[in-house]
Short mmCIF file of C-alpha atoms and ligand atoms in Angstrom, two decimals:
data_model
loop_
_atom_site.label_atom_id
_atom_site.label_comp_id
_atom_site.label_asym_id
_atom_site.label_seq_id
_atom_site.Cartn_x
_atom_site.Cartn_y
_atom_site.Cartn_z
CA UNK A 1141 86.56 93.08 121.04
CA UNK A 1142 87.97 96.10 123.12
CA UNK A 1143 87.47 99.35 122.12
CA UNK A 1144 90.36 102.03 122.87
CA UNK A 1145 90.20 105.75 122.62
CA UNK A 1146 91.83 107.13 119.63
CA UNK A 1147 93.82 109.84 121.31
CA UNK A 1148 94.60 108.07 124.25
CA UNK A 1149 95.96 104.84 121.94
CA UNK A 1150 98.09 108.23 119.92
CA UNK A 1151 99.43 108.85 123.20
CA UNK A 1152 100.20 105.20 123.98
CA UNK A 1153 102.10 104.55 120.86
CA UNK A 1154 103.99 107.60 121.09
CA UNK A 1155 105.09 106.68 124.25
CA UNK A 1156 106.18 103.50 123.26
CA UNK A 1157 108.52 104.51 120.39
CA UNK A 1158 109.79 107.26 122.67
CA UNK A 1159 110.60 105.10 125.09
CA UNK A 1160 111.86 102.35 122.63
CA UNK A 1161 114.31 105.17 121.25
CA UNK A 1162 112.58 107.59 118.74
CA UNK A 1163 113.05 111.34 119.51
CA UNK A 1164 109.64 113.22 120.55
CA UNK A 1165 108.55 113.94 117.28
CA UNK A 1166 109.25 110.97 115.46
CA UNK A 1167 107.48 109.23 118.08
CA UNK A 1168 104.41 111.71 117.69
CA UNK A 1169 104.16 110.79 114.17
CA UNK A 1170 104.47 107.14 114.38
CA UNK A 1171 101.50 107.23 116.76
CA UNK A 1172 99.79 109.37 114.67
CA UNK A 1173 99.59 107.23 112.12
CA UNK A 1174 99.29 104.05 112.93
CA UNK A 1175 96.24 104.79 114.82
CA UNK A 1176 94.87 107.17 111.60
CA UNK A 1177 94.99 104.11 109.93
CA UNK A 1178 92.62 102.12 112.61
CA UNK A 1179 90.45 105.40 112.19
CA UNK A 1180 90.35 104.98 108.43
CA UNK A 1181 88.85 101.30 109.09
CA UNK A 1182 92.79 99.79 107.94
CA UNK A 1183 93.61 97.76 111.13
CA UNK A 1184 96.11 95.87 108.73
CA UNK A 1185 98.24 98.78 109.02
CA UNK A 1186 97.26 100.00 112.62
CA UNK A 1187 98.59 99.73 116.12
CA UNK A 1188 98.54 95.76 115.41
CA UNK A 1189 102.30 96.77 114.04
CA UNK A 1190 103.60 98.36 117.17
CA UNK A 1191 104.94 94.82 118.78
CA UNK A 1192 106.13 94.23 115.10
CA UNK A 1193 107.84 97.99 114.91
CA UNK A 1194 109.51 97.67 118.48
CA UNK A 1195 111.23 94.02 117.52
CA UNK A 1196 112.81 95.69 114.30
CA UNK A 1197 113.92 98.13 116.20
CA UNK A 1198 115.76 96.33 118.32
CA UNK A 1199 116.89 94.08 115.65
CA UNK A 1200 118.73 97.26 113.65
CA UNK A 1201 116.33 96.12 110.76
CA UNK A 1202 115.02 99.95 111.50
CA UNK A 1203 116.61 102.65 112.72
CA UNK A 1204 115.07 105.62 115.15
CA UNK A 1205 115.58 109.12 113.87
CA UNK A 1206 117.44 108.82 110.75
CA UNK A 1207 117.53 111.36 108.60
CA UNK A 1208 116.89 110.65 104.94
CA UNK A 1209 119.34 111.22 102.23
CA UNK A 1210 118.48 113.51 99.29
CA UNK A 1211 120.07 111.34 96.44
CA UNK A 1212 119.00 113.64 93.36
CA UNK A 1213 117.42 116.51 93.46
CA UNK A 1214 116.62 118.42 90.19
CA UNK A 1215 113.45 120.86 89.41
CA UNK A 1216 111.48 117.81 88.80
CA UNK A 1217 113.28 114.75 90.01
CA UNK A 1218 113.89 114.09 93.90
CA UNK A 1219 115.38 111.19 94.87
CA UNK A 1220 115.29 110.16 98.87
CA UNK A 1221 116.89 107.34 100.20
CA UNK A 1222 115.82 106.61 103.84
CA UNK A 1223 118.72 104.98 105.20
CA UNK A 1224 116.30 102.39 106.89
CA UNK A 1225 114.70 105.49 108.71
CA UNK A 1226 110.82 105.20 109.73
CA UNK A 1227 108.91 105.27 106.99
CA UNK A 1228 106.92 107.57 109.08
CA UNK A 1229 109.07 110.24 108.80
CA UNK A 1230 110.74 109.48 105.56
CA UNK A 1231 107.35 109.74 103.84
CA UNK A 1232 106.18 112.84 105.03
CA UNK A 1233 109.83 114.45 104.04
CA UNK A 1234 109.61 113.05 100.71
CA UNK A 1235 106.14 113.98 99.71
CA UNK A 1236 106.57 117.17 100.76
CA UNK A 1237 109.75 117.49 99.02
CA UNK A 1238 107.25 116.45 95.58
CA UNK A 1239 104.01 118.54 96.91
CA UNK A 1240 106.46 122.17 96.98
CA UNK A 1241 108.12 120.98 93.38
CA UNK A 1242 104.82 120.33 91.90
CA UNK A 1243 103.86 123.40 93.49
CA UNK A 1244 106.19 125.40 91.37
CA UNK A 1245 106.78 123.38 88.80
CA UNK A 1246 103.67 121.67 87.63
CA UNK A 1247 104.69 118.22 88.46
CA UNK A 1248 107.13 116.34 90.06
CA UNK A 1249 108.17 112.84 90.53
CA UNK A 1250 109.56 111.22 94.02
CA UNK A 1251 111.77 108.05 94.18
CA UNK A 1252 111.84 106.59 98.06
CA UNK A 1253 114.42 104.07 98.10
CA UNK A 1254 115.16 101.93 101.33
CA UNK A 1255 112.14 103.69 103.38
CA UNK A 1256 110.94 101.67 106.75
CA UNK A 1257 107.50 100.18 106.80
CA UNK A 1258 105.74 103.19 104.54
CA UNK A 1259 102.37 101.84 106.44
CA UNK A 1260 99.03 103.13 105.02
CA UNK A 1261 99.87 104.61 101.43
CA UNK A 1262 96.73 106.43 101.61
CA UNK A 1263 98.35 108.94 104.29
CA UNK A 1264 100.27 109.67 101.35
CA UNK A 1265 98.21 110.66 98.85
CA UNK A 1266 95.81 112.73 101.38
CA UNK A 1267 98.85 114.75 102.25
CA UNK A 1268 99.04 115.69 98.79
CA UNK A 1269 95.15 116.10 97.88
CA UNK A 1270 95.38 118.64 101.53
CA UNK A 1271 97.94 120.69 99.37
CA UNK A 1272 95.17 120.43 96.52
CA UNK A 1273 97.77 118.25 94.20
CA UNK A 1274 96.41 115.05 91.96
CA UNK A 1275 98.79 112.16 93.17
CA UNK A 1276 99.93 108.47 92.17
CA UNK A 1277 102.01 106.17 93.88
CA UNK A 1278 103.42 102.56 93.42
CA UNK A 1279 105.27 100.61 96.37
CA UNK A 1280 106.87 97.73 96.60
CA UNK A 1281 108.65 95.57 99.15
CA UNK A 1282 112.24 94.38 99.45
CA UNK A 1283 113.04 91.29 101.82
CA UNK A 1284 110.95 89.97 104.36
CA UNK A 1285 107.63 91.53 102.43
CA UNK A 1286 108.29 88.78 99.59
CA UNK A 1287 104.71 87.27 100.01
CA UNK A 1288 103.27 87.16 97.02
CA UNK A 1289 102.75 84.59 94.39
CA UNK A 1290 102.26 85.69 90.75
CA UNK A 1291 99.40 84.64 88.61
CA UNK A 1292 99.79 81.20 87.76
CA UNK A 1293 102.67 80.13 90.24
CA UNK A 1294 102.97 78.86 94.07
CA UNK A 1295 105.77 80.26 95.09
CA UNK A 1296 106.49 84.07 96.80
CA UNK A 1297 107.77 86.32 94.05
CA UNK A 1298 106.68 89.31 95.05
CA UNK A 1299 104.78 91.83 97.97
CA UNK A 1300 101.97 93.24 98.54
CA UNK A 1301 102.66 95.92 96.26
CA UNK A 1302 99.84 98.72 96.87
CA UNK A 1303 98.82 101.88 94.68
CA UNK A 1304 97.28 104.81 95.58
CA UNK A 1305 95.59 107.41 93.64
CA UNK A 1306 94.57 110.93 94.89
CA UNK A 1307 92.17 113.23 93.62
CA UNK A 1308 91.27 116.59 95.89
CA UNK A 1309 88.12 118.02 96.09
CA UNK A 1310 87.26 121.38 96.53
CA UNK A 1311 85.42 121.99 100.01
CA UNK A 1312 84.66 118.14 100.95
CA UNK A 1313 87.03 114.89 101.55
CA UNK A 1314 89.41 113.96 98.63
CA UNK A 1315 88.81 110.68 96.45
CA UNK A 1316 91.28 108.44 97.89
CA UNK A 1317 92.05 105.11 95.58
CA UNK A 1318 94.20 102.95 98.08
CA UNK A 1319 94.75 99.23 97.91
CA UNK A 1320 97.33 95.96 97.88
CA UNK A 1321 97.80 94.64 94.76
CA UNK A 1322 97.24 90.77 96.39
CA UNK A 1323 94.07 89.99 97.23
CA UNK A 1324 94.77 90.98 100.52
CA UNK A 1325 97.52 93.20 102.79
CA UNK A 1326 99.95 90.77 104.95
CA UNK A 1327 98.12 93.02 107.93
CA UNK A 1328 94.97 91.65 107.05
CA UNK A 1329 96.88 87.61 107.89
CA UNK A 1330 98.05 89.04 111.35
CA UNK A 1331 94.22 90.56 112.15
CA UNK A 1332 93.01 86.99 110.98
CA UNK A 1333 95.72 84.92 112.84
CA UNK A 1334 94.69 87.07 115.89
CA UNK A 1335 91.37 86.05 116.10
CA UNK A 1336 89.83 89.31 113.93
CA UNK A 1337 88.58 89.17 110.59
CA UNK A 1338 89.14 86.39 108.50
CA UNK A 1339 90.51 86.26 105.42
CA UNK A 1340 88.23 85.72 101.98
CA UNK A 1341 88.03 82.15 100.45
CA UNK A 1342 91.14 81.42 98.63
CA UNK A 1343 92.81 84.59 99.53
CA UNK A 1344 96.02 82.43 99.98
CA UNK A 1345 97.84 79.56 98.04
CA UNK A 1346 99.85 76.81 100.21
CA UNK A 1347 102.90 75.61 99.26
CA UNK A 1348 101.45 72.60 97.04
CA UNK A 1349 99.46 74.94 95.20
CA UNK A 1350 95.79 74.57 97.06
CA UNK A 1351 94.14 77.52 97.42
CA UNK A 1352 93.62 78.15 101.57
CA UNK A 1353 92.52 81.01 103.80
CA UNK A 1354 94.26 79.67 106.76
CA UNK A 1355 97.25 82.19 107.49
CA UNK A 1356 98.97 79.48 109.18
CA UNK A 1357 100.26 79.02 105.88
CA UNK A 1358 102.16 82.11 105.78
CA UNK A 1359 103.68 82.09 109.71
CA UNK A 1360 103.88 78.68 110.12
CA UNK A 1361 102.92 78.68 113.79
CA UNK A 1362 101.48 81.13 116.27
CA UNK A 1363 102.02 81.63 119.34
CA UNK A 1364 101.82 84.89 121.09
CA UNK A 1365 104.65 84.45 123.04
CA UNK A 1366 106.93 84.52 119.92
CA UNK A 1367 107.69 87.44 117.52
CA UNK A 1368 105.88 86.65 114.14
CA UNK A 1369 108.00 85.05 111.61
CA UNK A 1370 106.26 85.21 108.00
CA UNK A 1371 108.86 83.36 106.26
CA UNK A 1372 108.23 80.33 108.32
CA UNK A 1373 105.28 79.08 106.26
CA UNK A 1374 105.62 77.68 102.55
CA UNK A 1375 102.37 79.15 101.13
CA UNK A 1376 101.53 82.86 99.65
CA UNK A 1377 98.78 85.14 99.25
CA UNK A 1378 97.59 85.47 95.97
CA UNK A 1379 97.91 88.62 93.44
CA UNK A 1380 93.85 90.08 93.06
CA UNK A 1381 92.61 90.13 90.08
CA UNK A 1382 94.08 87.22 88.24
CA UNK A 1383 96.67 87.98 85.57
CA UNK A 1384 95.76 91.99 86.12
CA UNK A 1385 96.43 92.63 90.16
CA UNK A 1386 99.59 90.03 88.84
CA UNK A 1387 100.70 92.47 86.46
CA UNK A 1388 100.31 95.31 88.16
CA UNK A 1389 102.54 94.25 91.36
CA UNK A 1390 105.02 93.38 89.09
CA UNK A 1391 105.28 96.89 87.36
CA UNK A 1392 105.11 98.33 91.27
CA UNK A 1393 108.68 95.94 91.50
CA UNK A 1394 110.15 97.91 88.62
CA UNK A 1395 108.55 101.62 89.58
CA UNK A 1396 108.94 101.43 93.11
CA UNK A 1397 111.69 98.98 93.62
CA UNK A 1398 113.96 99.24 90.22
CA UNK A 1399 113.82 102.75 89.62
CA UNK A 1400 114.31 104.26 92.74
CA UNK A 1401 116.99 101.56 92.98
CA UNK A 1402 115.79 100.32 96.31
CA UNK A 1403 115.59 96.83 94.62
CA UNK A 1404 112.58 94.46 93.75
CA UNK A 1405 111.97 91.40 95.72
CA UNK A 1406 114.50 88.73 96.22
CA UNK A 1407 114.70 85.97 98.37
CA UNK A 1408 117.02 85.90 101.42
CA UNK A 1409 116.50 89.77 102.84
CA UNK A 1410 116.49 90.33 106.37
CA UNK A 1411 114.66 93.43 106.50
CA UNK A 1412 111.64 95.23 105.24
CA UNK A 1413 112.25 98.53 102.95
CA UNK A 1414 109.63 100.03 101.08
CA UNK A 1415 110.33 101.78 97.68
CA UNK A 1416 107.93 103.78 96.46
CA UNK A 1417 107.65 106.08 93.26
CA UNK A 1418 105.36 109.15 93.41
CA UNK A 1419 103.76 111.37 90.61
CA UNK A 1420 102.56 115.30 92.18
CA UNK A 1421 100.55 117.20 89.59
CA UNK A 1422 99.51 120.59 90.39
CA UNK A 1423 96.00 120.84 88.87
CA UNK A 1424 96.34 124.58 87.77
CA UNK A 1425 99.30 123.73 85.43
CA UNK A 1426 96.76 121.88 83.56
CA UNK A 1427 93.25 123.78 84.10
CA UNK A 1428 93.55 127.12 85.21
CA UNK A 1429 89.31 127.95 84.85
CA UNK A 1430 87.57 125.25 86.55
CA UNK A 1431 86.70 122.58 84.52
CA UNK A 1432 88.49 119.55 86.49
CA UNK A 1433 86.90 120.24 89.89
CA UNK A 1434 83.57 121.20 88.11
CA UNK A 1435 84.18 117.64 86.40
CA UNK A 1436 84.94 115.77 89.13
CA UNK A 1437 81.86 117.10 91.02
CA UNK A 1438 79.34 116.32 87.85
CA UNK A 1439 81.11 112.70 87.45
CA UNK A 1440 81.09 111.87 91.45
CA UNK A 1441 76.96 112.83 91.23
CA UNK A 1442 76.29 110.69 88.23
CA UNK A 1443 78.38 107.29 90.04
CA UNK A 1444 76.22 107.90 93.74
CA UNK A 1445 73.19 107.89 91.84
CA UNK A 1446 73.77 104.50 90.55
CA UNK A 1447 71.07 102.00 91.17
CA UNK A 1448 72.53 99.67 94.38
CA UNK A 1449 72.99 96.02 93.59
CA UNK A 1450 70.90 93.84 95.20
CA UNK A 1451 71.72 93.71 98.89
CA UNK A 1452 74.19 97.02 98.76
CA UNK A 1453 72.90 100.35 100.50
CA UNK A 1454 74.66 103.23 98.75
CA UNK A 1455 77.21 103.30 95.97
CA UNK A 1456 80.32 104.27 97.47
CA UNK A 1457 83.44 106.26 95.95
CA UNK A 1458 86.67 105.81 96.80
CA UNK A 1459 87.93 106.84 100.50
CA UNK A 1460 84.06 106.93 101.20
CA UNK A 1461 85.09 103.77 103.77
CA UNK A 1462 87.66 105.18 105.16
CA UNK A 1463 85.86 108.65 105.61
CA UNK A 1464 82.59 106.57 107.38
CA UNK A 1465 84.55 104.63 109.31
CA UNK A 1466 86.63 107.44 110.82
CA UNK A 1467 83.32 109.16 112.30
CA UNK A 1468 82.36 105.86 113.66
CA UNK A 1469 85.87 105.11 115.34
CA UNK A 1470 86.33 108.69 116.88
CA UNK A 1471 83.63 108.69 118.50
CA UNK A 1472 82.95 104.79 119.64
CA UNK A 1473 86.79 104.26 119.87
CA UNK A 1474 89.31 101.84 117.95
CA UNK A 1475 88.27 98.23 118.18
CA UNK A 1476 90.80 95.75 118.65
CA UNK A 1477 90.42 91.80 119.44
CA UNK A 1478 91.85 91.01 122.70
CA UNK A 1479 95.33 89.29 121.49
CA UNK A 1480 96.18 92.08 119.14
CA UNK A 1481 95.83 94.56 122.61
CA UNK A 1482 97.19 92.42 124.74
CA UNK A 1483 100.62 92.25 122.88
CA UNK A 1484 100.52 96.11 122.30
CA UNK A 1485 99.80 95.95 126.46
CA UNK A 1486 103.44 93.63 126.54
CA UNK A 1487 105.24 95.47 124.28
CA UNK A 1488 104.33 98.79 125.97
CA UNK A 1489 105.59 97.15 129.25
CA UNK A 1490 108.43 95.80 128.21
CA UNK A 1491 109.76 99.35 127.03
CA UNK A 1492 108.99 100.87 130.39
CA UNK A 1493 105.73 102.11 130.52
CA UNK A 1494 104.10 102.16 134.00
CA UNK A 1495 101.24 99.88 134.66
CA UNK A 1496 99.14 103.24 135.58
CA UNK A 1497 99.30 104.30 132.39
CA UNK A 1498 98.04 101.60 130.51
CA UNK A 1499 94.52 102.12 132.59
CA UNK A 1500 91.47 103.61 131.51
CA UNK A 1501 92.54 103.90 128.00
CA UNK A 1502 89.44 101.44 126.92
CA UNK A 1503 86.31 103.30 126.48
P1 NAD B 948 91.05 97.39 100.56
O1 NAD B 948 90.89 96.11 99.84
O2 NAD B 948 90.27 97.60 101.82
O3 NAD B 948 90.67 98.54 99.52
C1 NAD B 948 90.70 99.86 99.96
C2 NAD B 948 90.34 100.79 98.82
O4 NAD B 948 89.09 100.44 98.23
C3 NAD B 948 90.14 102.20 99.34
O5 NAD B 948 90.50 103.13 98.37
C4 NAD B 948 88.64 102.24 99.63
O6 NAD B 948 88.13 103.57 99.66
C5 NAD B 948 88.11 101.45 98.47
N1 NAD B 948 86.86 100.77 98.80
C6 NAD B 948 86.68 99.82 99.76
N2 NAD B 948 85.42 99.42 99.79
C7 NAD B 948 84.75 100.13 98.83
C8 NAD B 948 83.39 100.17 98.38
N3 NAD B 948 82.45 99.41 98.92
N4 NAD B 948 83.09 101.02 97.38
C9 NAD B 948 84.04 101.80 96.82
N5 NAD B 948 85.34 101.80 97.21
C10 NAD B 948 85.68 100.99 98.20
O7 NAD B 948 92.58 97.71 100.87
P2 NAD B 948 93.80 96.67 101.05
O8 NAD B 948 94.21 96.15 99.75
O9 NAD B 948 93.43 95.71 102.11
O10 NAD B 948 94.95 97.63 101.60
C11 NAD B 948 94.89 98.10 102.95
C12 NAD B 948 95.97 99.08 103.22
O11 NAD B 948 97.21 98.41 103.24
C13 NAD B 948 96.13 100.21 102.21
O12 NAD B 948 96.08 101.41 102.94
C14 NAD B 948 97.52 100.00 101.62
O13 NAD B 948 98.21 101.19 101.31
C15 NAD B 948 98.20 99.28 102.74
N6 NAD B 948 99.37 98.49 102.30
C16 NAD B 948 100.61 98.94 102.58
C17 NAD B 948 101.74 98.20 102.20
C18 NAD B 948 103.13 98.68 102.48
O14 NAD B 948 104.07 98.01 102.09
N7 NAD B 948 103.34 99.81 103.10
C19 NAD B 948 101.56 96.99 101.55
C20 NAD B 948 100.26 96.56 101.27
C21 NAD B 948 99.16 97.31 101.65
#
């Protein structure tokens, strides 16, 4: 495992996408977070993407510095369509666009349609829990994220599908519910087909209908030398939660993907859009004394003094991970195995950037 330097892998990635074709600050941002999401313990979702990122890039399947559309916009409504712009800058846009409405408003809802890779949804709902807003949002994936199987079947119906919840706190980090609604993120396959992580028993489903945790079944083949192609295997990963994680990708098809009109999954896409559907709720429109943070404080005391289970140290809340693992990753740097650098290393070079700079960013 090599461990990199979070603001010198920023630096890196920003470089990259500038040099690939982003302007300065789109670049910034991508770099930003990607590695946020390393910080946050989410390597799924991290610089792992950037060789992934460059190739679409090149391929038109996203473009560099769009800017996104505003489709509807009423006191409560906003609809954004992303015109296959990074979801790195169509998601900040967006959510701000729903943070100010909620702000004056109450609440507001936010349809992303055709959004690049959205990336951590999490990033999301923090954004909104900084402006002290309650937030909820449901993504799906059009095209080449069609990698799910639904409960019961063995065939890819649809993605990954996560939901986030945010709840801010007053004074202290916000509660941050953030997960894939299949037992695990696509990311998690590349980490595990690059030697990281691997993936929990039966995570995955092969094309007969065995359950596997081999990711070959998803690619196919590896071999570093090649871009990734997940459609080249016959199996999927499998909805969590039985007939409930099932369900509840299915709804994020018709929230995220039918009524922001991006589309649900389908077979034959080319590309990867997100679609994502976002509730903002201002928390004074419905307290105005104090009883939701005062709440939310009592509640969060009574769940951390829950006895551990056997072999667990501490009860944890949600975006407690993400919050420890930050701390840890600033200051010991990001760890990544050695394939998932090296092809950052390649990509990096093959956009330009001089040897000398990829030196001394390990720590
Ligand atoms: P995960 O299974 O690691 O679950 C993460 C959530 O569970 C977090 O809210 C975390 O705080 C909480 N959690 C984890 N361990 C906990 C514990 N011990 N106690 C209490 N809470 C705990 O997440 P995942 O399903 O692997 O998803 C990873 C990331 O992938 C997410 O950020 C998600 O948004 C992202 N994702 C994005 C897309 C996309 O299309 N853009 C698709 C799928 C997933």
């Amino acid at each position: 495992m090599i461990h990199v330097d979070y603001q010198k892998l920023r630096g890196l990635v920003q470089d990259v996408f500038e040099r690939a074709g982003c302007n300065r600050d789109e670049a910034e941002r991508i770099g930003r977070y990607l590695v946020e999401s390393n910080l946050a313990g989410h390597d799924s979702h991290g610089v792992i993407r950037v060789p992934r990122y460059v190739n679409w890039l090149k391929e038109g399947k996203v473009v560099a510095n769009q800017t996104p559309e505003v489709a509807m916009d009423t006191d409560v409504i906003t609809v954004v369509d992303g015109k296959s712009g990074f979801g790195q800058s169509v998601g900040p846009f967006a959510v701000q666009m729903g943070i100010d409405k909620a702000k004056k408003n109450g609440a507001s809802i936010v349809a992303i349609r055709n959004s690049g890779h959205l990336g951590r949804i999490g990033d999301w709902a923090e954004m909104a829990a900084a402006a002290g807003q309650i937030s909820i949002h449901f993504v799906n994936t059009t095209g080449l994220g069609m990698l799910v199987a639904p409960f019961g079947g063995a065939e890819r119906r649809m993605s990954t599908n996560p939901i986030a919840i945010g709840v801010p706190r007053e004074g202290t980090w916000p509660l941050i519910l953030d997960f894939a609604t299949s037992i695990v993120a696509e990311g998690k396959c590349l980490v595990a087909l690059s030697g990281g992580k691997p993936l929990p028993k039966g995570a995955l489903i092969d094309g007969d209908g065995t359950l596997t945790e081999d990711p070959l079944v998803i690619y196919g083949k590896f071999d570093s030398s090649q871009p990734l192609d997940n459609r080249s295997g016959s199996g999927a990963i499998r909805a969590m939660g039985e007939h409930k994680g099932s369900g509840l990708s299915i709804m994020c098809e018709f929230l995220g993907g039918a009524l922001t009109r991006g589309g649900a999954a389908q077979k034959d896409e080319n590309k990867l859009l997100n679609g994502m559907l976002s509730i903002f709720m201002s928390i004074e429109a419905f307290d105005a004394g104090h009883f939701f943070g005062d709440e939310v404080k009592r509640y969060v005391d009574f769940v951390k003094t829950a006895k551990p289970a056997a072999g667990v140290d501490e009860v944890l809340l949600p975006g407690e991970p993400e919050m420890i693992s930050r701390a840890k990753r600033k200051a010991e740097g990001v760890p990544l195995t050695e394939n998932a650098w090296e092809s950052i290393l390649e990509t990096a070079r093959a956009v330009g950037v001089p040897e000398s700079d990829l030196k001394g960013l390990e720590v």
